[in-house]
Each structure stands twice: as structure tokens, then as C-alpha cells.
Amino acid sequence: MDEMIAPGIELDAMLRSMNNGVVAINNENQIIFYNQVFLTLLGRPAENIKLQPFYEIIRNEIIFDAIDIVRQKGCDGIKEGEWRDKAIRATATPLVGKREILGVLVIVEDITQLKKLESVRSDFVSNVTHELKTPLTSIRGFVETLKNGAIADEAVARRFLDIIDIETERLYFLIQDILTLSEIESGTDYEVIACNVGKAAREVTDLLEGSKEGVTLIYEPVPYIRPYYCNPTRIKELLINLLDNAMKYTEEGKVRLICQEDGDDLLICVEDTGIGMEKEQLPRIFERFYRIDKSRSRKQGGTGLGLSIVKHIVELYNGRIKVESQVGKGSRFEIRLPY
Ligand code: ADP
């Protein structure tokens, strides 16, 4: 046994350096070594538990189950589960000596973050499926009705084709937005060039100007903006999404874009005099597929992903985003991207 505990300094250093909890027990179920992370993960104080009876001081079914697999089947045992407010994974392995099995080694990992990501991902997949299904169901329904005779009535046929056209466009935009999000998220957005933000703002406002009756788009370019090192496509996507929202959610009034340097930041503000939002809604609007008024967003051709894309772009450039809004008065999105 001593032979195993002996290489003291190296073993201690190795155990201390590990991010995961480690504990080893001998065949008499005494703890032969462990590290501090193990104690922390199990919510225990920093105490000396060497040579203590394992099953008397540790109460964790996940770890017990993993050890049972090793003892009963002789192979590695992996178990995951909830432990207090955490999700943990215990991986137990036979501790092999020169000729005999000396006990069991257990690695305990905190997988809370991993589980959260998995659940975000699976929620996203089910949301996407639902969002894709809605326009597809509508398209199929109208195609079916046309095939069943409606095609003979030209006026009706034209109306149905228009609806199919709108739904197809909706699908196209949705897929575009999903692709944009996954491109930004994949972290492979290496393109960084000196971007003329003033020019990008001009191009975007030219594109949107006059696109909605009753809404005036105001952009007064400042004489000079220091080039901002980024992927110009991302800056344009950010501007388009914010301006498009401002115009969508303003029946009649003004939308103003401000783009300028402010100290060490590139400052982008989009203000509108539109419908505004309740204060309680503000923390949620950057979530994927979150819409305050579902039918209004759909009617306006919204995908529910615009602000999520904006948030991802801001994070990509280590920026900050602030929203102020008042129902019936309008909204103001302020973005600061550090140079
Ligand atoms: P959508 O495609 O539905 O516009 P977004 O992610 O761009 O999705 O925005 C999420 C929700 O936030 C919108 O559905 C809308 O309810 C609200 N919203 C975003 N921008 C504004 C704005 N300028 N004025 C009022 N509401 C807004």
C-alpha cells in the first residue's frame, strides 16, 4: 500500500493541479488519496480524510454507483446526476498495482455548465423545428388546396400563391439568420480588417431609407470615424437588425442612427419613436426566438433571431449593449464596441 501513496511530492502536486475532483479508495474502502477539488465539489470543508472509511464520510449515490460498476463488472463505471445545485459526473476505474487490483480511483467532474449548454442546444433545435414547421405547414396546405381545384379560379390562385411566396421568404430569412448565428457562434470569424463604419452605416441606411411609409430614417454622418478592426459584414448585420427592428416596431415617426467615436469606444445608437417595450420584457428580448408580440413579429416577417444576432456580434467584439424603452414612446439601443 505504501508503495502507492509514497511518491508523495509528485502525487500531491499532480492532485493539486487537477481541475477535477479525485479520490482513491483501497479494497477495505479507506480513502488513500484525494484532492481539495473533490472536497469542494462535495461541499465539504478542507479536512484531512486520508485513511478514513469512505462510505462513512461520503454520501453520494452517483459516486457509489460508479464504484459499484467497477467492483461488480471490473470495467470503468461512469455515472452522471444532480448533486445539490450541481450536475456531476463520476468516472470510476480499477486502481491497478503490479499484479493485483489495489482499489478504485474516482474522478469527479462538475458538468453543470456542460448540461446547461446541452439543454440550450436542444431547446434551440426544438424551437427551430417548430419555426420551420409553421411556414411549411402553411405552404403545404395552400399547395394542396390549389391542386384540389382552387387553381381554376385565377383570383384565388393568385392570392394563395402570394401567401406561399411570403411563407417561402420567411423560411429563407429564418435559415439565413440561423446560419449567421451559427457562423458567429462557431468562433471561426477570423476576418478582421480596418472597417470604415461610416461607409457601412451609409450603405445600410441607403438600403432601408423609404422602405416604410410614415417612418423617416435619420442618419447624419460625422466627418470622420477612426477605422474599426472587425468583420465589416458583422457590423452591417448589427446595423441592419437594429434599424430593421426600429422601423418594424414604429408605425409612424422617426428612426435615428448615430454612429461615432466616443472616447475609446465606437458608439452606435438606434433610436425610434415606436411602440416601445415594457421594462420587464427588456432582459428577455435578446433570447433566441423571444418575441413580445408573436403575431405582430410574424406579420412583420420577424424571425425572432435579430436581437440574438446583435448580442452575439457585440460579444464577439467585447462590447456592451444598453436598452431603454417606454411603451408608446419608443426605444433606444446603445452599443459600445471598444477600439
Ligand atoms: P423579431 O424578428 O421578432 O423582431 P428580434 O430578436 O429582432 O426578433 O426582437 C425580439 C423582440 O423584441 C421583437 O419580437 C419585439 O417584440 C421586440 N423589439 C425589438 N426591437 C424593438 C423595437 N425597436 N421596438 C419595440 N420592440 C422591439
CSV table of C-alpha atoms and ligand atoms in Angstrom, one decimal:
chain,number,residue,atom,x,y,z
A,1,MET,CA,0.0,0.0,0.0
A,2,ASP,CA,2.7,2.4,1.0
A,3,GLU,CA,4.3,1.9,-2.4
A,4,MET,CA,1.2,3.5,-3.9
A,5,ILE,CA,0.9,6.5,-1.5
A,6,ALA,CA,4.7,7.0,-1.4
A,7,PRO,CA,5.7,9.2,-4.4
A,8,GLY,CA,4.4,11.9,-2.1
A,9,ILE,CA,5.5,15.2,-3.6
A,10,GLU,CA,4.8,14.4,-7.2
A,11,LEU,CA,1.4,12.9,-6.4
A,12,ASP,CA,0.4,15.9,-4.2
A,13,ALA,CA,1.4,18.3,-7.0
A,14,MET,CA,-0.5,16.3,-9.6
A,15,LEU,CA,-3.6,16.1,-7.4
A,16,ARG,CA,-3.4,19.8,-6.6
A,17,SER,CA,-3.1,20.8,-10.3
A,18,MET,CA,-6.2,18.9,-11.4
A,19,ASN,CA,-9.4,20.8,-12.2
A,20,ASN,CA,-11.4,17.7,-11.3
A,21,GLY,CA,-12.0,16.0,-8.0
A,22,VAL,CA,-10.0,12.9,-7.4
A,23,VAL,CA,-10.4,10.2,-4.8
A,24,ALA,CA,-9.0,6.7,-4.5
A,25,ILE,CA,-10.1,4.0,-2.1
A,26,ASN,CA,-8.4,0.7,-1.3
A,27,ASN,CA,-10.1,-2.7,-1.1
A,28,GLU,CA,-11.1,-2.0,2.5
A,29,ASN,CA,-12.8,1.2,1.4
A,30,GLN,CA,-10.4,3.5,3.1
A,31,ILE,CA,-9.5,6.8,1.4
A,32,ILE,CA,-5.9,6.5,0.2
A,33,PHE,CA,-5.6,9.8,-1.6
A,34,TYR,CA,-7.9,12.7,-2.7
A,35,ASN,CA,-7.6,16.3,-3.7
A,36,GLN,CA,-9.1,19.6,-2.5
A,37,VAL,CA,-11.4,19.9,-5.6
A,38,PHE,CA,-13.0,16.6,-4.5
A,39,LEU,CA,-13.9,18.1,-1.1
A,40,THR,CA,-15.1,21.3,-2.6
A,41,LEU,CA,-17.3,19.6,-5.2
A,42,LEU,CA,-19.0,17.6,-2.4
A,43,GLY,CA,-19.4,20.7,-0.3
A,44,ARG,CA,-17.0,19.6,2.4
A,45,PRO,CA,-14.6,21.7,4.4
A,46,ALA,CA,-10.9,21.4,3.8
A,47,GLU,CA,-10.3,18.5,6.2
A,48,ASN,CA,-7.9,15.5,6.3
A,49,ILE,CA,-9.8,12.4,5.3
A,50,LYS,CA,-6.9,10.2,4.4
A,51,LEU,CA,-7.4,6.6,5.6
A,52,GLN,CA,-10.9,7.5,6.7
A,53,PRO,CA,-13.7,4.9,5.9
A,54,PHE,CA,-15.0,6.2,2.6
A,55,TYR,CA,-18.6,5.0,3.0
A,56,GLU,CA,-19.0,6.6,6.4
A,57,ILE,CA,-18.0,10.1,5.4
A,58,ILE,CA,-19.1,10.4,1.8
A,59,ARG,CA,-22.8,10.3,0.9
A,60,ASN,CA,-23.1,10.5,-2.8
A,61,GLU,CA,-25.1,7.9,-4.7
A,62,ILE,CA,-23.6,8.9,-8.1
A,63,ILE,CA,-20.1,8.1,-6.9
A,64,PHE,CA,-21.3,5.0,-5.1
A,65,ASP,CA,-23.0,3.7,-8.3
A,66,ALA,CA,-19.9,4.3,-10.4
A,67,ILE,CA,-17.7,2.4,-7.9
A,68,ASP,CA,-20.3,-0.5,-7.8
A,69,ILE,CA,-19.8,-0.9,-11.6
A,70,VAL,CA,-16.1,-1.3,-11.2
A,71,ARG,CA,-16.4,-3.7,-8.3
A,72,GLN,CA,-19.2,-5.8,-9.9
A,73,LYS,CA,-18.0,-5.8,-13.6
A,74,GLY,CA,-14.3,-5.0,-13.4
A,75,CYS,CA,-14.7,-2.3,-16.0
A,76,ASP,CA,-14.9,1.5,-15.8
A,77,GLY,CA,-18.1,2.9,-14.3
A,78,ILE,CA,-19.5,6.3,-15.4
A,79,LYS,CA,-22.5,7.9,-13.7
A,80,GLU,CA,-24.0,11.4,-14.0
A,81,GLY,CA,-26.6,13.1,-11.9
A,82,GLU,CA,-27.7,16.1,-9.9
A,83,TRP,CA,-25.9,16.8,-6.7
A,84,ARG,CA,-27.4,19.7,-4.8
A,85,ASP,CA,-27.3,22.6,-7.2
A,86,LYS,CA,-24.7,21.0,-9.5
A,87,ALA,CA,-24.6,18.3,-12.2
A,88,ILE,CA,-21.7,16.0,-11.6
A,89,ARG,CA,-20.1,13.1,-13.5
A,90,ALA,CA,-18.2,10.3,-11.6
A,91,THR,CA,-15.8,8.1,-13.5
A,92,ALA,CA,-14.5,5.1,-11.5
A,93,THR,CA,-11.6,3.0,-12.7
A,94,PRO,CA,-9.9,0.0,-11.2
A,95,LEU,CA,-6.7,1.1,-9.4
A,96,VAL,CA,-4.2,-1.5,-10.8
A,97,GLY,CA,-1.0,-2.4,-8.9
A,98,LYS,CA,1.8,-4.6,-10.3
A,99,ARG,CA,-0.2,-7.8,-10.1
A,100,GLU,CA,-3.4,-7.1,-8.2
A,101,ILE,CA,-6.3,-4.6,-8.0
A,102,LEU,CA,-5.5,-2.2,-5.2
A,103,GLY,CA,-8.8,-0.4,-5.1
A,104,VAL,CA,-10.8,2.1,-7.1
A,105,LEU,CA,-9.9,5.5,-8.5
A,106,VAL,CA,-12.7,8.0,-9.0
A,107,ILE,CA,-12.6,11.3,-11.0
A,108,VAL,CA,-15.5,13.7,-10.2
A,109,GLU,CA,-16.3,16.5,-12.7
A,110,ASP,CA,-18.6,19.4,-12.3
A,111,ILE,CA,-20.6,19.2,-15.6
A,112,THR,CA,-23.2,21.9,-14.7
A,113,GLN,CA,-22.1,24.2,-17.4
A,114,LEU,CA,-22.0,21.4,-20.0
A,115,LYS,CA,-25.5,20.3,-19.1
A,116,LYS,CA,-26.8,23.9,-19.4
A,117,LEU,CA,-25.2,24.2,-22.8
A,118,GLU,CA,-26.7,20.8,-23.9
A,119,SER,CA,-30.2,22.0,-22.8
A,120,VAL,CA,-29.8,25.4,-24.5
A,121,ARG,CA,-28.8,23.5,-27.7
A,122,SER,CA,-31.7,21.1,-27.5
A,123,ASP,CA,-34.2,23.9,-26.8
A,124,PHE,CA,-32.8,25.7,-29.9
A,125,VAL,CA,-33.2,22.6,-32.0
A,126,SER,CA,-36.9,22.2,-30.9
A,127,ASN,CA,-37.5,25.9,-31.4
A,128,VAL,CA,-36.0,25.8,-34.9
A,129,THR,CA,-38.0,22.8,-35.8
A,130,HIS,CA,-41.2,24.5,-34.7
A,131,GLU,CA,-40.3,27.7,-36.5
A,132,LEU,CA,-39.6,25.8,-39.8
A,133,LYS,CA,-42.7,23.7,-39.5
A,134,THR,CA,-45.1,26.7,-39.2
A,135,PRO,CA,-44.5,28.2,-42.7
A,136,LEU,CA,-44.0,24.7,-44.3
A,137,THR,CA,-47.4,23.6,-43.0
A,138,SER,CA,-49.0,26.7,-44.4
A,139,ILE,CA,-47.2,26.2,-47.8
A,140,ARG,CA,-48.3,22.5,-48.0
A,141,GLY,CA,-51.9,23.5,-47.1
A,142,PHE,CA,-52.2,26.1,-49.9
A,143,VAL,CA,-50.5,23.8,-52.5
A,144,GLU,CA,-52.9,21.1,-51.6
A,145,THR,CA,-55.9,23.4,-51.9
A,146,LEU,CA,-54.6,24.7,-55.3
A,147,LYS,CA,-54.2,21.1,-56.5
A,148,ASN,CA,-57.7,20.2,-55.4
A,149,GLY,CA,-59.3,22.8,-57.7
A,150,ALA,CA,-58.6,26.3,-56.4
A,151,ILE,CA,-56.1,26.7,-59.3
A,152,ALA,CA,-59.1,27.1,-61.7
A,153,ASP,CA,-60.1,30.4,-60.0
A,154,GLU,CA,-57.4,32.8,-61.0
A,155,ALA,CA,-58.1,35.4,-58.3
A,156,VAL,CA,-58.0,32.8,-55.6
A,157,ALA,CA,-55.0,31.1,-57.1
A,158,ARG,CA,-53.1,34.4,-57.2
A,159,ARG,CA,-53.9,35.1,-53.5
A,160,PHE,CA,-52.7,31.7,-52.5
A,161,LEU,CA,-49.5,32.0,-54.5
A,162,ASP,CA,-48.8,35.3,-52.8
A,163,ILE,CA,-49.2,33.6,-49.4
A,164,ILE,CA,-46.9,30.8,-50.5
A,165,ASP,CA,-44.4,33.4,-51.6
A,166,ILE,CA,-44.5,35.2,-48.2
A,167,GLU,CA,-44.1,31.9,-46.3
A,168,THR,CA,-41.2,30.9,-48.6
A,169,GLU,CA,-39.5,34.2,-47.9
A,170,ARG,CA,-40.0,33.7,-44.2
A,171,LEU,CA,-38.3,30.3,-44.4
A,172,TYR,CA,-35.4,31.8,-46.4
A,173,PHE,CA,-34.8,34.6,-43.8
A,174,LEU,CA,-35.1,32.2,-40.9
A,175,ILE,CA,-32.4,29.9,-42.4
A,176,GLN,CA,-30.2,32.9,-43.2
A,177,ASP,CA,-30.5,34.1,-39.5
A,178,ILE,CA,-29.8,30.6,-38.2
A,179,LEU,CA,-26.7,30.4,-40.4
A,180,THR,CA,-25.5,33.8,-39.3
A,181,LEU,CA,-25.9,32.8,-35.6
A,182,SER,CA,-24.0,29.5,-36.1
A,183,GLU,CA,-21.2,31.3,-38.0
A,184,ILE,CA,-20.7,33.8,-35.2
A,185,GLU,CA,-21.0,31.1,-32.5
A,186,SER,CA,-18.5,28.7,-34.2
A,187,GLY,CA,-15.8,31.2,-33.3
A,188,THR,CA,-14.3,30.9,-36.8
A,189,ASP,CA,-14.9,34.5,-37.7
A,190,TYR,CA,-11.3,35.4,-38.3
A,191,GLU,CA,-11.9,38.1,-40.9
A,192,VAL,CA,-10.7,41.3,-39.3
A,193,ILE,CA,-10.0,44.4,-41.4
A,194,ALA,CA,-10.0,48.1,-40.9
A,195,CYS,CA,-13.6,48.9,-41.4
A,196,ASN,CA,-15.0,52.2,-42.5
A,197,VAL,CA,-18.0,52.2,-40.2
A,198,GLY,CA,-19.3,55.5,-41.6
A,199,LYS,CA,-19.5,54.0,-45.1
A,200,ALA,CA,-21.2,50.8,-43.7
A,201,ALA,CA,-23.8,52.9,-42.0
A,202,ARG,CA,-24.4,54.9,-45.1
A,203,GLU,CA,-24.9,51.7,-47.2
A,204,VAL,CA,-27.3,50.3,-44.7
A,205,THR,CA,-29.4,53.5,-44.3
A,206,ASP,CA,-29.5,53.9,-48.1
A,207,LEU,CA,-30.9,50.4,-48.3
A,208,LEU,CA,-33.6,51.0,-45.7
A,209,GLU,CA,-34.5,54.6,-46.4
A,210,GLY,CA,-38.0,55.0,-47.7
A,211,SER,CA,-38.8,51.2,-47.2
A,212,LYS,CA,-41.7,52.1,-44.8
A,213,GLU,CA,-44.2,54.7,-45.4
A,214,GLY,CA,-44.6,57.1,-42.5
A,215,VAL,CA,-41.2,56.3,-41.0
A,216,THR,CA,-38.3,58.7,-41.5
A,217,LEU,CA,-34.9,57.3,-41.2
A,218,ILE,CA,-32.4,59.9,-40.0
A,219,TYR,CA,-28.6,59.5,-40.2
A,220,GLU,CA,-26.3,62.5,-40.0
A,221,PRO,CA,-22.8,61.1,-40.6
A,222,VAL,CA,-20.0,62.6,-38.5
A,223,PRO,CA,-17.0,63.8,-40.6
A,224,TYR,CA,-14.6,61.1,-39.5
A,225,ILE,CA,-14.7,57.8,-37.6
A,226,ARG,CA,-11.5,56.0,-36.8
A,227,PRO,CA,-11.4,52.7,-38.7
A,228,TYR,CA,-12.7,49.9,-36.6
A,229,TYR,CA,-11.0,46.5,-36.9
A,230,CYS,CA,-13.7,43.9,-37.4
A,231,ASN,CA,-15.5,41.8,-40.0
A,232,PRO,CA,-17.5,44.5,-41.9
A,233,THR,CA,-20.3,42.0,-42.7
A,234,ARG,CA,-20.9,41.7,-38.9
A,235,ILE,CA,-21.1,45.5,-38.4
A,236,LYS,CA,-23.6,45.7,-41.3
A,237,GLU,CA,-25.7,42.8,-39.8
A,238,LEU,CA,-25.7,44.6,-36.5
A,239,LEU,CA,-26.9,47.8,-38.0
A,240,ILE,CA,-29.5,46.2,-40.3
A,241,ASN,CA,-31.0,44.2,-37.5
A,242,LEU,CA,-31.3,47.2,-35.2
A,243,LEU,CA,-32.6,49.5,-37.8
A,244,ASP,CA,-35.0,46.9,-39.3
A,245,ASN,CA,-36.5,46.4,-35.8
A,246,ALA,CA,-36.8,50.2,-35.2
A,247,MET,CA,-38.7,50.5,-38.4
A,248,LYS,CA,-40.8,47.4,-37.9
A,249,TYR,CA,-41.9,48.5,-34.5
A,250,THR,CA,-42.7,52.1,-35.4
A,251,GLU,CA,-46.0,52.7,-37.1
A,252,GLU,CA,-45.3,56.4,-37.8
A,253,GLY,CA,-42.5,58.5,-36.7
A,254,LYS,CA,-38.7,58.7,-36.7
A,255,VAL,CA,-35.8,56.3,-36.6
A,256,ARG,CA,-32.4,57.8,-35.9
A,257,LEU,CA,-29.0,56.2,-36.3
A,258,ILE,CA,-25.9,57.7,-34.5
A,259,CYS,CA,-22.5,56.3,-35.3
A,260,GLN,CA,-19.4,57.9,-33.9
A,261,GLU,CA,-16.3,57.6,-31.8
A,262,ASP,CA,-16.8,58.2,-28.1
A,263,GLY,CA,-13.5,58.0,-26.1
A,264,ASP,CA,-12.1,54.6,-26.6
A,265,ASP,CA,-15.4,53.2,-28.0
A,266,LEU,CA,-17.2,53.1,-31.3
A,267,LEU,CA,-20.7,54.2,-30.3
A,268,ILE,CA,-23.7,53.0,-32.2
A,269,CYS,CA,-27.2,54.2,-31.2
A,270,VAL,CA,-30.5,53.4,-32.8
A,271,GLU,CA,-33.5,55.3,-31.5
A,272,ASP,CA,-37.1,55.1,-32.6
A,273,THR,CA,-40.4,56.8,-31.7
A,274,GLY,CA,-42.3,53.5,-32.0
A,275,ILE,CA,-44.4,51.2,-29.8
A,276,GLY,CA,-41.7,50.7,-27.1
A,277,MET,CA,-41.5,47.8,-24.7
A,278,GLU,CA,-42.4,47.2,-21.1
A,279,LYS,CA,-39.4,47.4,-18.7
A,280,GLU,CA,-39.9,43.7,-17.6
A,281,GLN,CA,-39.5,42.5,-21.2
A,282,LEU,CA,-36.1,44.1,-21.7
A,283,PRO,CA,-34.0,41.4,-20.2
A,284,ARG,CA,-35.6,38.7,-22.4
A,285,ILE,CA,-35.6,40.3,-25.9
A,286,PHE,CA,-32.0,39.1,-26.7
A,287,GLU,CA,-33.0,35.4,-26.2
A,288,ARG,CA,-33.4,33.4,-29.4
A,289,PHE,CA,-36.9,33.3,-30.7
A,290,TYR,CA,-38.2,35.5,-27.9
A,291,ARG,CA,-40.9,37.9,-29.2
A,292,ILE,CA,-43.0,40.2,-27.1
A,293,ASP,CA,-45.9,40.0,-29.5
A,294,LYS,CA,-45.6,36.8,-31.5
A,295,SER,CA,-48.3,37.5,-34.2
A,296,ARG,CA,-47.0,41.1,-34.7
A,297,SER,CA,-43.5,39.9,-35.2
A,298,ARG,CA,-44.6,37.2,-37.6
A,299,LYS,CA,-46.7,39.6,-39.6
A,300,GLN,CA,-43.7,41.9,-40.0
A,301,GLY,CA,-41.6,39.0,-41.2
A,302,GLY,CA,-39.6,38.8,-38.0
A,303,THR,CA,-37.6,35.6,-37.3
A,304,GLY,CA,-37.2,36.3,-33.6
A,305,LEU,CA,-33.4,36.0,-34.0
A,306,GLY,CA,-32.4,39.6,-34.9
A,307,LEU,CA,-31.5,40.8,-31.4
A,308,SER,CA,-29.8,37.5,-30.6
A,309,ILE,CA,-27.6,38.0,-33.6
A,310,VAL,CA,-26.9,41.6,-32.4
A,311,LYS,CA,-26.0,40.4,-28.9
A,312,HIS,CA,-23.6,37.7,-30.4
A,313,ILE,CA,-21.9,40.3,-32.6
A,314,VAL,CA,-21.5,42.7,-29.6
A,315,GLU,CA,-20.0,39.9,-27.6
A,316,LEU,CA,-17.7,38.9,-30.4
A,317,TYR,CA,-16.1,42.4,-30.2
A,318,ASN,CA,-16.2,42.5,-26.3
A,319,GLY,CA,-18.8,45.3,-26.4
A,320,ARG,CA,-21.7,46.4,-24.3
A,321,ILE,CA,-25.3,46.9,-25.1
A,322,LYS,CA,-27.9,49.0,-23.3
A,323,VAL,CA,-31.6,49.3,-24.0
A,324,GLU,CA,-34.0,52.0,-22.8
A,325,SER,CA,-37.7,51.9,-23.8
A,326,GLN,CA,-41.1,53.3,-22.9
A,327,VAL,CA,-44.4,51.9,-24.1
A,328,GLY,CA,-45.9,54.2,-26.7
A,329,LYS,CA,-42.9,56.5,-26.7
A,330,GLY,CA,-40.1,54.5,-28.3
A,331,SER,CA,-36.9,52.6,-27.8
A,332,ARG,CA,-33.1,53.3,-27.7
A,333,PHE,CA,-30.4,50.7,-28.3
A,334,GLU,CA,-26.9,51.9,-27.4
A,335,ILE,CA,-23.9,49.8,-28.3
A,336,ARG,CA,-20.3,50.4,-27.4
A,337,LEU,CA,-17.6,48.5,-29.1
A,338,PRO,CA,-14.1,49.1,-27.7
A,339,TYR,CA,-11.4,50.0,-30.1
B,1,ADP,P1,-38.1,39.8,-34.3
B,1,ADP,O1,-37.7,39.1,-35.5
B,1,ADP,O2,-39.4,39.3,-33.7
B,1,ADP,O3,-38.1,41.3,-34.5
B,1,ADP,P2,-35.8,40.3,-32.6
B,1,ADP,O4,-34.9,39.3,-31.9
B,1,ADP,O5,-35.2,41.2,-33.5
B,1,ADP,O6,-37.0,39.4,-33.2
B,1,ADP,O7,-36.5,41.1,-31.4
B,1,ADP,C1,-37.2,40.4,-30.4
B,1,ADP,C2,-38.4,41.1,-29.9
B,1,ADP,O8,-38.0,42.4,-29.3
B,1,ADP,C3,-39.3,41.5,-31.0
B,1,ADP,O9,-40.2,40.5,-31.3
B,1,ADP,C4,-40.1,42.7,-30.4
B,1,ADP,O10,-41.1,42.3,-29.6
B,1,ADP,C5,-39.0,43.4,-29.5
B,1,ADP,N1,-38.3,44.5,-30.2
B,1,ADP,C6,-37.1,44.5,-30.8
B,1,ADP,N2,-36.8,45.8,-31.2
B,1,ADP,C7,-37.8,46.6,-30.8
B,1,ADP,C8,-38.1,48.0,-31.0
B,1,ADP,N3,-37.2,48.8,-31.6
B,1,ADP,N4,-39.2,48.5,-30.5
B,1,ADP,C9,-40.1,47.7,-29.9
B,1,ADP,N5,-39.9,46.3,-29.7
B,1,ADP,C10,-38.8,45.8,-30.2
